[in-house]
XYZ file of C-alpha atoms in Angstrom:
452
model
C 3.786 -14.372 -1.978
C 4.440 -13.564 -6.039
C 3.481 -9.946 -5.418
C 3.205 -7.776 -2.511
C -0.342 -6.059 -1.518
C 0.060 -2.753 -3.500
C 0.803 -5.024 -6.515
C -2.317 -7.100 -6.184
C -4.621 -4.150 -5.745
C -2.980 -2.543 -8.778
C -3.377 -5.412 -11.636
C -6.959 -5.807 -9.966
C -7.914 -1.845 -10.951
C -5.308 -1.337 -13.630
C -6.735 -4.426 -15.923
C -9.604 -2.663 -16.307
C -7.450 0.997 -17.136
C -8.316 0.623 -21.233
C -11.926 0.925 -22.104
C -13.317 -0.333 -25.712
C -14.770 2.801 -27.844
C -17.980 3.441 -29.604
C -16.979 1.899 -33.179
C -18.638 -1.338 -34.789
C -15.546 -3.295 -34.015
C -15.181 -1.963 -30.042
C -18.220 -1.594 -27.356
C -18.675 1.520 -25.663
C -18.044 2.149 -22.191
C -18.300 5.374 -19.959
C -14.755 6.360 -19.537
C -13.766 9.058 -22.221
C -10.913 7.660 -23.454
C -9.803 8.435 -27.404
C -9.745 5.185 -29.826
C -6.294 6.016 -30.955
C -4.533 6.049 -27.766
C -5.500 2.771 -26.840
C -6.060 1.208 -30.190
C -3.004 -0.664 -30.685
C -2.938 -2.327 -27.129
C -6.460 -3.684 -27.849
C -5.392 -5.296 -30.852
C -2.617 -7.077 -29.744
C -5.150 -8.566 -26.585
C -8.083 -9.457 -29.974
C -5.449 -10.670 -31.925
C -4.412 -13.564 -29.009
C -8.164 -13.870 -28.185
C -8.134 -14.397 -32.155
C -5.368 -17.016 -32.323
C -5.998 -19.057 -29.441
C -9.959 -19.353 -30.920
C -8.538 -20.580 -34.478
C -6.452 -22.853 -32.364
C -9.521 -24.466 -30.640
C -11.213 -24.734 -33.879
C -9.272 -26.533 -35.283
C -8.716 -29.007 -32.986
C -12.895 -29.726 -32.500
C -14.307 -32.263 -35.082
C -16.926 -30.291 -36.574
C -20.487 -30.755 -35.791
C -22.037 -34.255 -36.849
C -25.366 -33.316 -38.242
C -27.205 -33.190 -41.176
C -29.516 -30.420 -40.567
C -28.790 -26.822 -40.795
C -26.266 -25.266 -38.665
C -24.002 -22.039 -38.336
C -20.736 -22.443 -38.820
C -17.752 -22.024 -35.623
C -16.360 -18.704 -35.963
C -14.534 -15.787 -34.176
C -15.977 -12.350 -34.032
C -14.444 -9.081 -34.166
C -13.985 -8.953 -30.052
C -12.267 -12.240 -30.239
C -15.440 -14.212 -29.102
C -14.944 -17.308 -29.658
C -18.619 -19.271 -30.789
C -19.123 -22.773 -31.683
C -21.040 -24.923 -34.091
C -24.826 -23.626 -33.650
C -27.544 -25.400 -35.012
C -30.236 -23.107 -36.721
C -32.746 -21.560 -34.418
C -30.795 -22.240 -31.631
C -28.979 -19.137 -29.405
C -25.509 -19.796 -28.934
C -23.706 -18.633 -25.556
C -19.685 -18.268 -24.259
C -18.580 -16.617 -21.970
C -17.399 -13.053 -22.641
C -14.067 -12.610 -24.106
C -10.975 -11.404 -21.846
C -11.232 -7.864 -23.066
C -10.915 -4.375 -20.979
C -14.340 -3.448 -19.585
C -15.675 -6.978 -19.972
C -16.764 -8.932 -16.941
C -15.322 -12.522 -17.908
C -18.231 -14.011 -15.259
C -20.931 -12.879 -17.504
C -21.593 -14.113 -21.103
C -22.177 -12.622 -24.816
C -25.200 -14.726 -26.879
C -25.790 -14.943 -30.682
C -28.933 -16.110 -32.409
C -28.232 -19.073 -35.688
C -31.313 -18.226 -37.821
C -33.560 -20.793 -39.216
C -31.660 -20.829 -42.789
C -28.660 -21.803 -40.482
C -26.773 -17.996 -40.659
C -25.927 -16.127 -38.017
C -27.851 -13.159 -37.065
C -27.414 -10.168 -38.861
C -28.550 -6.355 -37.484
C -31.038 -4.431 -39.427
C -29.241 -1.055 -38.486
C -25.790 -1.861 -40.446
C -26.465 -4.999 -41.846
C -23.569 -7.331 -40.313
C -23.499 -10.335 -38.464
C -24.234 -9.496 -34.404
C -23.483 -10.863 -31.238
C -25.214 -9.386 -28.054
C -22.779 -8.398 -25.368
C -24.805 -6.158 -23.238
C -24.033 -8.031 -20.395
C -20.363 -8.155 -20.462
C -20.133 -4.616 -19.854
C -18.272 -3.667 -16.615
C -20.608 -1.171 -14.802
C -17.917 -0.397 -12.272
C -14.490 -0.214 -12.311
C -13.356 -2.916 -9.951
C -10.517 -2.051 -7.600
C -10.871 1.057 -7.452
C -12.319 1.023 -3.752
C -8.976 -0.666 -2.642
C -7.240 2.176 -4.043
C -9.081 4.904 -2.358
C -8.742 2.950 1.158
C -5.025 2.607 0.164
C -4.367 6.304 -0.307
C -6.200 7.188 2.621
C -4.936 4.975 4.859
C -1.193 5.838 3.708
C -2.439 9.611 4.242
C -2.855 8.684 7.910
C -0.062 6.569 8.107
C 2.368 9.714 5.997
C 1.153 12.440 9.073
C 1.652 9.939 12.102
C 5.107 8.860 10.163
C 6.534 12.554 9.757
C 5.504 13.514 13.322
C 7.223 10.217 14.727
C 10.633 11.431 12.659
C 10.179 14.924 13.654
C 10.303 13.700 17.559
C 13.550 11.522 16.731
C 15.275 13.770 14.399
C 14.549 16.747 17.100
C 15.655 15.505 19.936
C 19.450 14.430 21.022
C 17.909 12.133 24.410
C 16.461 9.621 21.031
C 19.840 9.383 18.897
C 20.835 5.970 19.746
C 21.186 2.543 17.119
C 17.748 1.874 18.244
C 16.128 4.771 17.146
C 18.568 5.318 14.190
C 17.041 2.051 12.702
C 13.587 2.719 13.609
C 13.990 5.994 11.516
C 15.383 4.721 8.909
C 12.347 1.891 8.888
C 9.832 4.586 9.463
C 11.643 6.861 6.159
C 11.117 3.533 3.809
C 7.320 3.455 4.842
C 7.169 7.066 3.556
C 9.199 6.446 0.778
C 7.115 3.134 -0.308
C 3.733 5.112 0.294
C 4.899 7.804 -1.964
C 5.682 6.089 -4.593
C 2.703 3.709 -4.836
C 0.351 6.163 -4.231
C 1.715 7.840 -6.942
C 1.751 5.082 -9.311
C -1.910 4.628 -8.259
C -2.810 7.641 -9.420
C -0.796 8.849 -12.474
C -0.849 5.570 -14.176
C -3.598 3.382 -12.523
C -6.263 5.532 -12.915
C -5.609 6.821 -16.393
C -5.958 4.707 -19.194
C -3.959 6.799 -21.469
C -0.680 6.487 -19.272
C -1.006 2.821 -19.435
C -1.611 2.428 -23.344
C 1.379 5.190 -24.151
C 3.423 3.737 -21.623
C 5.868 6.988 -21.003
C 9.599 6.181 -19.535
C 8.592 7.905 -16.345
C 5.691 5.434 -15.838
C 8.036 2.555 -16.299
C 10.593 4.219 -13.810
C 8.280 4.561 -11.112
C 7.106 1.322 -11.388
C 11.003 0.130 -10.644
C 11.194 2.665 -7.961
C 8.263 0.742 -6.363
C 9.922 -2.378 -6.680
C 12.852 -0.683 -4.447
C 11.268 1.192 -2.069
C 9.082 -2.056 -1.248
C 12.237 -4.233 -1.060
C 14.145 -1.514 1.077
C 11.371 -1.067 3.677
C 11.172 -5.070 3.809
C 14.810 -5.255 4.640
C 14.289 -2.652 7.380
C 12.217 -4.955 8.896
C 14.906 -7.715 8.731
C 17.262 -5.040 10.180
C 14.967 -4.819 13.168
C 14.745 -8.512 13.215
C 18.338 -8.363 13.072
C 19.262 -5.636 15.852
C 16.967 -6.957 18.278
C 18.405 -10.455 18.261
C 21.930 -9.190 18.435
C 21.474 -6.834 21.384
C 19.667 -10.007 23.385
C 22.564 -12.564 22.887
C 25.298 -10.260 23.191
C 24.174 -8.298 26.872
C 22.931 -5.019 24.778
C 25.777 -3.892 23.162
C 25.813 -3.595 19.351
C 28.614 -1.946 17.721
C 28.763 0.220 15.059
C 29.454 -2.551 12.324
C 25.955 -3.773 12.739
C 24.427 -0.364 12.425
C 26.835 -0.214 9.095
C 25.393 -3.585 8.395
C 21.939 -2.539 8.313
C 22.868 0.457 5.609
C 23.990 -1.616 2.951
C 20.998 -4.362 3.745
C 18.518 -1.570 4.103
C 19.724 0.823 1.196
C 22.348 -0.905 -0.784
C 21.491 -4.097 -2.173
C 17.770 -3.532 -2.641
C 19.234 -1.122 -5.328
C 21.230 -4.324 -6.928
C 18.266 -5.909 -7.252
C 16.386 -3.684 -8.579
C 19.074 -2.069 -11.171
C 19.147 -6.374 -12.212
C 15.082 -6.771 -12.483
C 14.959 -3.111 -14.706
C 17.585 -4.452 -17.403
C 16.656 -8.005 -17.818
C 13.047 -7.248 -17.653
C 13.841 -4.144 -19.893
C 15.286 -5.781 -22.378
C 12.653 -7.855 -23.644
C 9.903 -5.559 -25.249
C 7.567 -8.191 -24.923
C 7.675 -7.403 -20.654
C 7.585 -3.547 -20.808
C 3.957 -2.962 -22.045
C 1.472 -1.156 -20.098
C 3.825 0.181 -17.649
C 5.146 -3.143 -16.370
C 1.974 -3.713 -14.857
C 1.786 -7.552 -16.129
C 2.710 -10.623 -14.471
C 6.520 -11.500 -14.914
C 8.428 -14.370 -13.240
C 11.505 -11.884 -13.904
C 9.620 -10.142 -10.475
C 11.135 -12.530 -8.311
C 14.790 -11.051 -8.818
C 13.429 -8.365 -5.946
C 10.591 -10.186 -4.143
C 12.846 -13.354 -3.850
C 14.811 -11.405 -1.244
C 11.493 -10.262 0.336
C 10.003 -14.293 1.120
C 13.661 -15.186 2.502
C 13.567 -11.768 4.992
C 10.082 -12.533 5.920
C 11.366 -16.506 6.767
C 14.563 -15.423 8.682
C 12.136 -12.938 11.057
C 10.053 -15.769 11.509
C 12.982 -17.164 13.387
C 13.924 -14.330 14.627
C 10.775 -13.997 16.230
C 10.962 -17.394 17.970
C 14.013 -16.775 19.438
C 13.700 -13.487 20.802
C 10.180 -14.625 22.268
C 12.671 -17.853 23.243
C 14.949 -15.340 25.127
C 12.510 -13.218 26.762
C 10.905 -15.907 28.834
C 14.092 -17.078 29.639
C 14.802 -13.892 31.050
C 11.474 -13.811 32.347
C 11.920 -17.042 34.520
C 14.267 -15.171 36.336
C 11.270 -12.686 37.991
C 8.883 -14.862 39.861
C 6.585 -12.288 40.224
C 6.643 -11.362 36.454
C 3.415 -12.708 34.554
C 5.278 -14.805 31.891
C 2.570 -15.603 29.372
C 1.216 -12.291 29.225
C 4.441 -10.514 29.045
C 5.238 -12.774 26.050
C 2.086 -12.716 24.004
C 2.402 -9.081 24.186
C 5.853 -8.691 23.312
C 5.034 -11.505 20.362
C 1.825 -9.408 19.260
C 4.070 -5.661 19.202
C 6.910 -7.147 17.011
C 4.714 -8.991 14.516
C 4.384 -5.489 12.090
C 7.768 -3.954 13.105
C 8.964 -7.469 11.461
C 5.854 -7.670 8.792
C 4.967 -10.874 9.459
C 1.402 -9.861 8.708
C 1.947 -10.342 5.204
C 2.082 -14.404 5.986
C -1.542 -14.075 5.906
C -1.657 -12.235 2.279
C -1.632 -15.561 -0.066
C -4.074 -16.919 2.165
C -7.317 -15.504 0.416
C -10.558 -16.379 -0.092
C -12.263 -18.021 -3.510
C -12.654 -14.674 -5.866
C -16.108 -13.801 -6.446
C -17.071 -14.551 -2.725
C -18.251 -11.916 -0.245
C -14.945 -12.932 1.951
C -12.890 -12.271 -1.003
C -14.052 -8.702 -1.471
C -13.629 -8.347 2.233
C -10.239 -9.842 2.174
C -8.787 -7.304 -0.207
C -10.127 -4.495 1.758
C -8.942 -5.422 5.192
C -5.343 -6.245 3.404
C -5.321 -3.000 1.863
C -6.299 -1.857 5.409
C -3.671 -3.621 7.247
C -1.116 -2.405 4.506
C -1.905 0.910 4.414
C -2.329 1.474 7.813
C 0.851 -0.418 9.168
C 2.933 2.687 9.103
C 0.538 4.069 11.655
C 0.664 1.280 13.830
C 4.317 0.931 14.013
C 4.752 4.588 14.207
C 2.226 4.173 17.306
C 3.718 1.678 19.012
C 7.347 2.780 19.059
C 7.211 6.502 19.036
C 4.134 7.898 20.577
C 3.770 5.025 23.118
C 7.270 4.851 23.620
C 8.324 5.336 27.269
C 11.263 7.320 26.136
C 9.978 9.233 23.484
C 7.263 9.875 26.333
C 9.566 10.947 28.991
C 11.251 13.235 26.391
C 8.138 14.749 25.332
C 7.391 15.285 29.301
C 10.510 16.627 30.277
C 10.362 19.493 27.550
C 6.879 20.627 28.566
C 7.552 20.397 31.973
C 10.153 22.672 30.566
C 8.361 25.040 28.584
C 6.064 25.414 31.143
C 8.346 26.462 33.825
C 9.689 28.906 31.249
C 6.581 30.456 30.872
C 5.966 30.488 34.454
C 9.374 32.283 35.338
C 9.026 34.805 32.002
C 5.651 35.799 34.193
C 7.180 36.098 37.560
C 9.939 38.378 36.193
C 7.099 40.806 34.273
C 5.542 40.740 37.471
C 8.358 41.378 39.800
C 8.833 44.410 37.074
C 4.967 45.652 37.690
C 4.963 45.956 41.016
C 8.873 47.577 41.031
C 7.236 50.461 38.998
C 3.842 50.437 41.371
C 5.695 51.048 44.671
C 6.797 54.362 43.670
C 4.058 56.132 42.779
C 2.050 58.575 44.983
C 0.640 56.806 48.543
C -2.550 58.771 46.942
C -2.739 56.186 44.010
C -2.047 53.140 46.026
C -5.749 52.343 46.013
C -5.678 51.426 42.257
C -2.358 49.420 42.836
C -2.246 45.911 43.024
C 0.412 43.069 43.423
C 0.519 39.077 44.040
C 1.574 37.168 46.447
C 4.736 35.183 45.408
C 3.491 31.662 45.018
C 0.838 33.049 42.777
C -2.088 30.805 44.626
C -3.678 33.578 46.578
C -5.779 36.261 44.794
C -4.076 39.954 44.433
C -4.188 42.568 47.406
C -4.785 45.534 47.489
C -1.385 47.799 48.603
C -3.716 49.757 51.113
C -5.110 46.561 53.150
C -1.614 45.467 54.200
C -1.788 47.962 57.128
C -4.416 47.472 58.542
């Protein structure tokens, strides 16, 4: 796993982010982006496109003919063409540029006299690259089914800490770590959804590439390694509280601060000033592919390994202790055990670097259901241990049962006040007075029945 989901669907939207303007050396696209705030980041990706051509150039033997042909050359995108002979149409595929879909290709026509073709509107040599435009902004669904599902996932999330955080029956080392798990999905939703949408979405962010872009992309990096050590932690807890008869200790709930909080920020205050300090890494808000990115996501693979074990053996332990009840139905007391801890411990994201060939329908559909399954896990988990909860349940019960029975005695006493007042009028009113009875099943009588 080089880079987690939020990552993936980032680079995917963001490398499209700069858009080439309307000028004889740039093609126009639709987004209204200004030439100068981008200019300088497209000529740093031409100028590579530029060298690496020369560099191929030179190392082709040129073209053994003796009849007319256009000369190799680079253009003013970076395109790259080759020896042409005359009235031929040369074709390559379209240069790496922003807006340009690399699967499609560019063509330019070598002229009878052997010279490239050259417009009659502005009189200089022309390559047609009509089809490399992007007509839509790939990504971009990914992102929208990202923020949504975090959306749903940020409600159920809040709700699930309100219930813990409200009521003293939940304050155990159980819960404490569950709230602490469900505060780093929050935290990590936040912040990418933010970075989606102040600096993915708008090209001019990414060109000027502001400090406070550049910070939130390292308070990603945390957040994302804190809530993956959370799920260690639960890894952790739940093993310890099996082998050693359900008693935990305070040390391990200290334990799980410093993994959970603490030396995520180590790792991330490393990766900021070694990636920082080369200015060759810090373009386009950090968006590019660094190896410097496994300082923080080492620690995420080795979490994700040691809660594959963890995994084993608490399944291992449970049908151990499931032996012990012959009536108990082993197997499918274990697969569902095995099936609830699988996001609580994220090993879900196992199945990330296992994707289909790009360009493929199952590709498309593999990015979507991980940005699904990503989005969405903070909803699941917030399901599964809160709201279906037994305790949390019981709780929840308990304090209606409550309320109601509150409500139900606040009405007896206003009632036991009515009729107080009602006895001592007149015996000539009595026919407009009415009382209940006091289990409050039968219908009211009237005072001047009882009598008779």
């Amino acid at each position: 796993m080089t880079t987690s989901l939020p990552t993936k669907i980032f680079k995917q939207s963001t490398s499209y982010s700069y858009n080439i303007s309307e000028r004889t050396d740039y093609l126009s696209t639709k987004a209204p982006f200004k030439p100068e705030s981008y200019h300088h980041r497209l000529k740093e990706i031409i100028d590579g496109l530029t060298a690496d051509c020369l560099h191929e150039h030179h190392r082709q033997p040129p073209l053994n003919t003796v009849e007319l042909y256009c000369n190799r050359t680079v253009d003013s995108f970076g395109g790259c063409w080759p020896d042409t002979s005359a009235g031929q149409r040369a074709q390559i595929p379209c240069p790496k540029l922003p807006g340009f879909n690399v699967h499609a290709f560019a063509y330019r026509d070598c002229t009878e006299n052997g010279t490239w073709f050259v417009h009659p509107n502005n009189s200089q040599r022309s390559a047609n690259y009509s089809e490399c435009r992007q007509k839509e902004i790939p990504g971009v669904e990914h992102i929208y089914i990202f923020v949504g599902g975090f959306v749903v996932s940020l409600v159920m999330l809040i709700a699930s800490l309100i219930i813990f955080f409200r009521f003293r029956q939940l304050r155990c080392d159980r819960i404490t770590i569950h709230k602490n798990l469900f505060i780093s999905y929050v935290f990590t939703g936040i912040a990418w959804t933010l970075y989606y949408c102040l600096a993915a979405m708008n090209g001019d962010v990414i060109s000027t590439n502001p400090i406070w872009c550049q910070v939130l992309h390292v308070l990603c990096q945390y957040f994302i390694v804190c809530n993956f050590m959370w799920m260690f932690c639960e890894g952790l807890y739940l093993n310890i509280i099996m082998i050693y008869a359900f008693n935990s200790g305070k040390a391990l709930l200290i334990t799980c601060y410093i993994l959970g909080w603490g030396l995520p920020v180590l790792l991330t205050v490393v990766y900021a000033v070694v990636r920082g300090s080369n200015p060759s890494m810090t373009a386009d808000c950090w968006i590019g592919d660094s190896a410097l990115i496994w300082i923080v996501y080492g620690l995420i693979v080795v979490s994700i390994g040691v809660n594959v074990l963890f995994l084993i053996n608490i399944v291992r332990l449970l049908i151990t202790k499931l032996r012990q009840m012959p009536e108990a139905d082993q197997s499918r007391k274990a697969t569902r055990a095995t099936l609830i801890l699988v996001p609580l411990l994220g090993l879900q994201y196992l199945l990330i670097p296992i994707q289909p060939e790009e360009g493929t329908n199952l590709h498309e559909a593999y990015h979507i259901a991980v940005a699904l399954f990503t989005s969405l896990q903070g909803a699941f988990v917030s399901t599964m241990y809160c709201f279906c909860n037994s305790e949390v349940i019981q709780v929840l019960r308990r304090r209606w049962n409550q309320h109601k029975l509150m409500n139900r005695s606040s009405a007896r006493a206003s009632n036991t006040h009515a009729n107080t007042y009602t006895t001592t009028e007149p015996v000539t009113q009595a026919n407009a007075t009415y009382f209940s009875t006091s289990d409050n099943k039968e219908p009211p009588l009237e005072m001047s029945k009882i009598g008779s």
